[in-house]
CSV table of C-alpha atoms in Angstrom, one decimal:
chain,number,residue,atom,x,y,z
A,2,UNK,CA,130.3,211.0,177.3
A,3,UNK,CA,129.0,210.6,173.6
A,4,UNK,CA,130.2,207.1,172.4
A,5,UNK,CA,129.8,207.6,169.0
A,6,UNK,CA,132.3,208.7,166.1
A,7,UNK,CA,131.2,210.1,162.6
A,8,UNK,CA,132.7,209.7,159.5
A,9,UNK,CA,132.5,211.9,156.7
A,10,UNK,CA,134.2,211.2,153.2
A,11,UNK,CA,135.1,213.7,151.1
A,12,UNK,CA,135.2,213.0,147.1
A,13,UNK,CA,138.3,214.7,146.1
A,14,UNK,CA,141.3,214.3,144.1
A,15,UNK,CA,143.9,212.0,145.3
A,16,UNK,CA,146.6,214.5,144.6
A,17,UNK,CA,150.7,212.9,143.9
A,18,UNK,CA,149.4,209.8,145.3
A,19,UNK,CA,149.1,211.0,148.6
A,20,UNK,CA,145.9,211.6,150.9
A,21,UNK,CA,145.1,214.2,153.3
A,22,UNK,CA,143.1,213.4,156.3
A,23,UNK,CA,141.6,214.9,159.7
A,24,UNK,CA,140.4,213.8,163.1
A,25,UNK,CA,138.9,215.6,165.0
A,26,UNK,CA,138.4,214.5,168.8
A,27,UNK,CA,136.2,216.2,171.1
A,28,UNK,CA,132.7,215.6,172.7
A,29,UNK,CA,131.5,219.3,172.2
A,30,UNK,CA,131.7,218.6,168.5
A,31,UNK,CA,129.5,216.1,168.6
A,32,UNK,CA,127.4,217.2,171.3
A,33,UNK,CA,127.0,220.4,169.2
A,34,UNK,CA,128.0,222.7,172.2
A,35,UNK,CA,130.7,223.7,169.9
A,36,UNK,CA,130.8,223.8,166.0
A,37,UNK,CA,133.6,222.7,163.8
A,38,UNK,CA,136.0,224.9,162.0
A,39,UNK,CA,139.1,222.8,161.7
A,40,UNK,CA,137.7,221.0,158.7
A,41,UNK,CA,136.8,224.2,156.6
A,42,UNK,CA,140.1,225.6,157.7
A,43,UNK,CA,141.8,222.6,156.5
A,44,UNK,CA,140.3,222.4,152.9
A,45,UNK,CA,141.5,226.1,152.5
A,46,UNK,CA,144.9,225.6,153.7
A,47,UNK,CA,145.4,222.4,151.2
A,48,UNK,CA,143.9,224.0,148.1
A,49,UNK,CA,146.0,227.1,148.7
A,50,UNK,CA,148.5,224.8,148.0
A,51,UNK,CA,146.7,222.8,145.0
A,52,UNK,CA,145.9,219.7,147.5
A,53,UNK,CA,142.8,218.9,149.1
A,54,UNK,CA,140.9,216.7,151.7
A,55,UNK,CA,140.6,213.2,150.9
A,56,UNK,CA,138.6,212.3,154.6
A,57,UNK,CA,137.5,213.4,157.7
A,58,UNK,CA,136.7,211.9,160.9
A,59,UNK,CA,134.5,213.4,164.5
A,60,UNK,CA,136.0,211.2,167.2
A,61,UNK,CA,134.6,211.5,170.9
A,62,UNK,CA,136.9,212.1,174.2
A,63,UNK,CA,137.2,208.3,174.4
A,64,UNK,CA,140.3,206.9,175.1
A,65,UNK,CA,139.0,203.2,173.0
A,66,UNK,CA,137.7,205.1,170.5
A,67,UNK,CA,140.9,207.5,169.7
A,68,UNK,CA,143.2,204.6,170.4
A,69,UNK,CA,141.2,202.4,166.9
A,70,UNK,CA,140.8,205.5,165.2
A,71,UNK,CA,144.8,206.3,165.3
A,72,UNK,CA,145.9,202.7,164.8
A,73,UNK,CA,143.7,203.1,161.9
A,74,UNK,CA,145.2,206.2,160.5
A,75,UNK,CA,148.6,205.4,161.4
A,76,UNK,CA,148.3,202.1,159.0
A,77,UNK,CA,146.6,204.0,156.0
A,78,UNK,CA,149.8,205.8,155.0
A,79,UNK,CA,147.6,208.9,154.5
A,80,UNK,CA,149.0,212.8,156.0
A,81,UNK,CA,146.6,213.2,158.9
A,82,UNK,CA,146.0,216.0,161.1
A,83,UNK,CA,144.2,215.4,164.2
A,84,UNK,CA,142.9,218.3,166.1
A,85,UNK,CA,142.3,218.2,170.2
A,86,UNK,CA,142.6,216.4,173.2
A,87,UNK,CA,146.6,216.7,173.8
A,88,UNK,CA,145.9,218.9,176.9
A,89,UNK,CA,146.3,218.3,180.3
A,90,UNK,CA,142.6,217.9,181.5
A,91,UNK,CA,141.2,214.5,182.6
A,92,UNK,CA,139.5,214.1,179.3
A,93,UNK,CA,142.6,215.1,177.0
A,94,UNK,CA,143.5,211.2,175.5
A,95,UNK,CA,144.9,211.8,172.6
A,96,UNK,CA,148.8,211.8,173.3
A,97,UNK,CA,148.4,208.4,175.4
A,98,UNK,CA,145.9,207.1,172.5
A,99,UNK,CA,148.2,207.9,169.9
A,100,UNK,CA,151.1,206.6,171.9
A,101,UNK,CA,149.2,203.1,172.7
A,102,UNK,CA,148.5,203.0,168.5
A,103,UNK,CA,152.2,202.8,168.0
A,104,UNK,CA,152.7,200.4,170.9
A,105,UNK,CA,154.7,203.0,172.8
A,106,UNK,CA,154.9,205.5,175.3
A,107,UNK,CA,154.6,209.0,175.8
A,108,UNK,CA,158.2,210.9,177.9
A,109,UNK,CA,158.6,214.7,178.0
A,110,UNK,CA,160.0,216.1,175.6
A,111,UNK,CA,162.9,218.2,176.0
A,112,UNK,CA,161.9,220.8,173.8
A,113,UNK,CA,158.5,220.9,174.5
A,114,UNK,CA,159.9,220.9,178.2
A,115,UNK,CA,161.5,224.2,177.6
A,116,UNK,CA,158.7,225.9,175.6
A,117,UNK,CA,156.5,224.9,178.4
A,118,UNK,CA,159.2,226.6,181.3
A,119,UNK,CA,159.4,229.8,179.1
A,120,UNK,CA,155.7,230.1,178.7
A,121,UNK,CA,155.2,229.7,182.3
A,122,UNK,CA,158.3,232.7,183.2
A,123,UNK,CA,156.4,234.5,181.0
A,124,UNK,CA,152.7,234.2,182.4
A,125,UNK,CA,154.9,234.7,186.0
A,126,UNK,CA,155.2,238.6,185.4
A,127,UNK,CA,157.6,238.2,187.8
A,128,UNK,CA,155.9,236.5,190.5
A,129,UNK,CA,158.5,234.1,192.0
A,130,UNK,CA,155.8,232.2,193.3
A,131,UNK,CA,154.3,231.8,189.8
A,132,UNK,CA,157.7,231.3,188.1
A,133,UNK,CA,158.7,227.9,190.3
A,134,UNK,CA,158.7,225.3,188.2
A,135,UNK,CA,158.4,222.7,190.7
A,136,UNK,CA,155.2,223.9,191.7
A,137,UNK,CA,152.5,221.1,191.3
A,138,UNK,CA,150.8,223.4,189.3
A,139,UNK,CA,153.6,224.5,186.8
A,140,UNK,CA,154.7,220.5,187.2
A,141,UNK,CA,151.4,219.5,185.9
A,142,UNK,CA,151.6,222.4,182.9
A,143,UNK,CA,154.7,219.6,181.5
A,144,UNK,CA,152.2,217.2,180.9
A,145,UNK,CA,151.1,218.8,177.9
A,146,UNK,CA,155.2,218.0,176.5
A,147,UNK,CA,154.6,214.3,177.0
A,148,UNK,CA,154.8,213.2,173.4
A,149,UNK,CA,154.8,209.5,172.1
A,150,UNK,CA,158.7,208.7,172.2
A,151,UNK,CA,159.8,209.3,168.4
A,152,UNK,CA,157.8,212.8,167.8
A,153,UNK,CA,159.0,216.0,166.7
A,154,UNK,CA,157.4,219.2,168.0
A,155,UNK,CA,155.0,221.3,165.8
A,156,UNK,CA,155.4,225.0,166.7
A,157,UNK,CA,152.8,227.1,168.1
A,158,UNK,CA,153.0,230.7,167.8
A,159,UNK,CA,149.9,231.4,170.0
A,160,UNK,CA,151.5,230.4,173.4
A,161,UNK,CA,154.3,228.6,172.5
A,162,UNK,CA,152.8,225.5,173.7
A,163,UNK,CA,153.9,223.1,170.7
A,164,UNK,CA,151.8,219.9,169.5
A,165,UNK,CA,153.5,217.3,168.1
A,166,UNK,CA,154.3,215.0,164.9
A,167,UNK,CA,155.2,211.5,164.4
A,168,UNK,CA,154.6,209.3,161.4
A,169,UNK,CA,152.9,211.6,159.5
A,170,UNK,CA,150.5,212.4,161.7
A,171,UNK,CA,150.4,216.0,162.8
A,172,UNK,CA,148.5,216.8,166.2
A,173,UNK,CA,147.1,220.2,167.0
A,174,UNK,CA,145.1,221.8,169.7
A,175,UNK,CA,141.4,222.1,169.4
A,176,UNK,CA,141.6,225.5,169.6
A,177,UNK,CA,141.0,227.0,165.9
A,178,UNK,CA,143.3,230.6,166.3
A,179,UNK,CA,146.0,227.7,167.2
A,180,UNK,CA,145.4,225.0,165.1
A,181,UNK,CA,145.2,226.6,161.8
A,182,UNK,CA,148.9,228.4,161.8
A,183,UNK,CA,150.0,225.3,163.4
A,184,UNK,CA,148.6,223.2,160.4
A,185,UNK,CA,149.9,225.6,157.8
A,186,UNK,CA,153.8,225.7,159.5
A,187,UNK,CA,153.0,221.4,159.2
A,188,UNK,CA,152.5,221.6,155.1
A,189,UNK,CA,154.6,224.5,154.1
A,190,UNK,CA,158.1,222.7,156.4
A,191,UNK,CA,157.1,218.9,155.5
A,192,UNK,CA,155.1,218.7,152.1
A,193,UNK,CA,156.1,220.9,149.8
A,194,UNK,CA,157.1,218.8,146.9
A,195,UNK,CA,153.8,218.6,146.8
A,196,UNK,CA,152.0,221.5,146.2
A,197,UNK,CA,150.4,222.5,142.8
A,198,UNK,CA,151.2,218.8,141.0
A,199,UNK,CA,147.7,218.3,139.4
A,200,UNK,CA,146.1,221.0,137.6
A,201,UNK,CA,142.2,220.7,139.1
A,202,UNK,CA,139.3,222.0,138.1
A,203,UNK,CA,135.6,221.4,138.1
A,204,UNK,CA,133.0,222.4,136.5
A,205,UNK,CA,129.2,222.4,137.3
A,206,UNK,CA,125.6,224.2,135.3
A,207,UNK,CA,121.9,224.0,137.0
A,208,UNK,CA,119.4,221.7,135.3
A,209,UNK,CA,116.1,222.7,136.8
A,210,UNK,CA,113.3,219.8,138.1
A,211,UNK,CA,116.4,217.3,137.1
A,212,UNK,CA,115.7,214.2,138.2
A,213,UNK,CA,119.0,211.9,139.7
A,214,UNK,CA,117.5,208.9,138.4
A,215,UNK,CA,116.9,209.4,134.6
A,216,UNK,CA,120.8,211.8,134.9
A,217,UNK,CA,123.0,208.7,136.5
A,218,UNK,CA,123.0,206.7,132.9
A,219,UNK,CA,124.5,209.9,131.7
A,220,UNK,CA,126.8,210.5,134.5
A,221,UNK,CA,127.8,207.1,134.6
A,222,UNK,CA,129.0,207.0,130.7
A,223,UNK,CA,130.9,210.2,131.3
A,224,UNK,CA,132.6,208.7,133.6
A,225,UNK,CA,133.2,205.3,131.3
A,226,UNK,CA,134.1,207.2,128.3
A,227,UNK,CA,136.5,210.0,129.4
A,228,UNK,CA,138.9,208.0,132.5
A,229,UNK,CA,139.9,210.6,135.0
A,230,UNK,CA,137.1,212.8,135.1
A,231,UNK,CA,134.7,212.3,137.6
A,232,UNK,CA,130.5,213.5,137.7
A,233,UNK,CA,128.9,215.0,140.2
A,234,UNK,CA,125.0,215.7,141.2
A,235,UNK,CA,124.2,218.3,144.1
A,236,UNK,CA,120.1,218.3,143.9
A,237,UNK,CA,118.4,220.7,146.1
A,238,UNK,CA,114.4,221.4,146.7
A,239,UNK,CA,115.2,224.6,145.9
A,240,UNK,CA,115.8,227.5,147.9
A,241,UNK,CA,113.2,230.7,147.4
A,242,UNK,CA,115.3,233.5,149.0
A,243,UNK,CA,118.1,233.4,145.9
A,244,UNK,CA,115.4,233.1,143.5
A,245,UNK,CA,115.6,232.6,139.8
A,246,UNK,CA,116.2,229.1,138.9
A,247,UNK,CA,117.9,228.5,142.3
A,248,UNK,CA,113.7,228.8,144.0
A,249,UNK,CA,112.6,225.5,142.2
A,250,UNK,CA,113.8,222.1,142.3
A,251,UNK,CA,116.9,221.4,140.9
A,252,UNK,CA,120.3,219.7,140.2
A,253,UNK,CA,123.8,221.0,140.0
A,254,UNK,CA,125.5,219.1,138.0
A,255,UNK,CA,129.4,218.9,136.7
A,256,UNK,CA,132.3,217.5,136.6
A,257,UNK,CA,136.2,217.3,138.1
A,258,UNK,CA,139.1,216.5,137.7
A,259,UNK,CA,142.4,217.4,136.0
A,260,UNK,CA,141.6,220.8,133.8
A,261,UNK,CA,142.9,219.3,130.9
A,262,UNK,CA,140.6,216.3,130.5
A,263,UNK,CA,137.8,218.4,131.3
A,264,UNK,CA,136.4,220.0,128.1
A,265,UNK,CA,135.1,217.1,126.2
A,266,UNK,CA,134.0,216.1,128.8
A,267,UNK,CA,132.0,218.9,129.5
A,268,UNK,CA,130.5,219.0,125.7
A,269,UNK,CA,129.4,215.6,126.5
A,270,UNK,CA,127.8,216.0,129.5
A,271,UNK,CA,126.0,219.3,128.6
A,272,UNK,CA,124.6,217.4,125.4
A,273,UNK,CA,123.7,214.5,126.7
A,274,UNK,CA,121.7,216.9,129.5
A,275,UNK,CA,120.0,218.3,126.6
A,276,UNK,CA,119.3,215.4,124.8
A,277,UNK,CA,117.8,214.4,127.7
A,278,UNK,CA,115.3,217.5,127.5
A,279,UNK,CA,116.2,219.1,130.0
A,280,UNK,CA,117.2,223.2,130.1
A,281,UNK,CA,120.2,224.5,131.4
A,282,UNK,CA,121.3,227.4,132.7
A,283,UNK,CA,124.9,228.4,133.2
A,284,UNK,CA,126.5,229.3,137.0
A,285,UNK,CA,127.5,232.8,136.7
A,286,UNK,CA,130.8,233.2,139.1
C-alpha cells in the first residue's frame, strides 16, 4: 500500500463564492500504474460552464487516510467530487470512509438496490442461474448500493450502477468513461445558478531570458494597484523542438481575472516589462 497523499492547489478564481474540489483515491495513481484523467476532465467540464477548479487532492486506498481527507472536505463547505474506491473489492473504502466522516453508517439503498437487480437481469441473458439475486455472488454485487444513510444516487449511464451524493460531496467511480458523464449530470441537475457568473479571462506574453526575481516587484505592484487581478509567471528552460523564442529561456507572464479589470492592467504590466528592458513577444492563439 502507498501511505502517502498529494496535494495539488490550483490558483483559480473562486467563482459566486463557491469552490470546486476533487479527490481522487486510488493506489495506482500514485503508484503510477495508472495515470490521472479525472482532474483534466474536471477543469473542462467546470469551465464549460464558466467555473473552474479551486483544489485537488491524490488520496491512497487507505481507509485512515480517506476517512481525514473527507472529514476535511466535508467541513470546508467546498463542491467536491471524489473519484474511486466505492466498489466492492477489499480495497474499495471510500463509502465506509465517507460514512465514518459524517459519524454515520452506510445501508442499501433502495434505489441503488434496484439499479443493481436490473443490471444483474440484464448481464443474466437469461440464465436463471445468473439472474438469482440471492446468489452470494449477485448478494455481494448490492454492496456497491450501500451508501452513507442520507445520500442521493448519482446516475450512471454506463452500467447503471449509480454513485452517490451527500453534502455536497459527489462520489464517482474511478473509471474515467464513467466518471465524467456522471460528474457532468452532478453540475448541470445541482449547480446551475452557477454557471457563467464571473466573466474570466487571462492574459499572458513571453519575455525571453526573464528572470522571476528582478519580474516579482513588478508582479507584486500589479497586483497592489489593480485589486482583483492576479499575476502569473510560467518560466521554462526552454524547449528546442517549438523553436523561436519558445527554444531559449524564458517566462510566460500574464495576468487573470475578471475580463473587465483586465486591460489596465495589462498596459501596466507590459510597460513595466519593458521598462524593465526586457523584449516581448506576443502569444499568437
Amino acid at each position: 500500500m502507498v501511505d502517502v497523499t498529494k496535494v495539488v492547489e490550483i490558483d483559480m478564481p473562486n467563482t459566486a463564492q463557491r469552490r470546486f474540489g476533487l479527490i481522487v483515491i486510488g493506489d495506482e495513481i500514485l503508484s503510477g500504474r495508472r495515470q490521472d484523467k479525472h482532474m483534466a476532465t474536471l477543469i473542462e467540464l467546470l469551465n464549460e460552464r464558466g467555473l473552474s477548479l479551486a483544489w485537488a487532492k491524490y488520496v491512497a486506498d487507505d481507509s485512515a487516510q480517506i476517512t481525514a481527507t473527507l472529514k476535511e472536505s466535508f467541513a470546508s463547505g467546498d463542491v467536491v467530487f471524489s473519484t474511486g474506491g466505492i466498489g466492492a473489492t477489499p480495497d474499495d473504502h471510500t463509502r465506509q470512509c465517507a460514512a465514518l466522516a459524517l459519524g454515520t453508517t452506510i445501508a442499501l439503498h433502495p434505489t441503488a438496490q434496484e439499479l443493481i437487480a436490473g443490471r444483474i437481469q440484464t448481464m443474466a441473458e437469461g440464465d436463471p442461474i445468473k439472474a438469482d439475486l440471492k446468489t452470494p455472488e449477485n448478494q455481494h454485487r448490492f454492496k456497491m448500493g450501500e451508501f452513507p444513510i442520507g445520500s442521493d444516487i448519482i446516475p450512471n449511464p454506463y452500467n447503471q450502477i449509480p454513485g452517490f451524493r451527500i453534502k455536497e460531496h459527489h462520489f464517482v467511480p474511478g473509471f474515467p468513461v464513467m466518471a465524467a458523464p456522471m460528474m457532468a449530470w452532478c453540475l448541470d441537475t445541482h449547480y446551475q445558478d452557477l454557471f457563467h457568473q464571473e466573466n474570466w479571462a487571462e492574459q499572458s506574453f513571453i519575455v525571453p531570458k526573464g528572470i522571476e526575481s528582478t519580474l516579482t516587484p513588478l508582479m507584486e505592484r500589479i497586483e497592489a494597484n489593480f485589486p482583483g487581478v492576479k499575476v502569473f509567471s510560467l518560466p521554462s528552460v526552454g524547449d528546442a523542438k517549438k523553436g523561436g523564442v519558445y527554444a531559449q529561456r524564458h517566462i510566460e507572464l500574464g495576468i487573470k481575472g475578471n475580463a473587465d479589470l483586465l486591460a489596465s492592467a495589462w498596459i501596466a504590466l507590459r510597460t513595466g516589462t519593458q521598462e524593465l528592458g526586457y523584449e516581448i513577444h506576443d502569444i499568437n492563439s
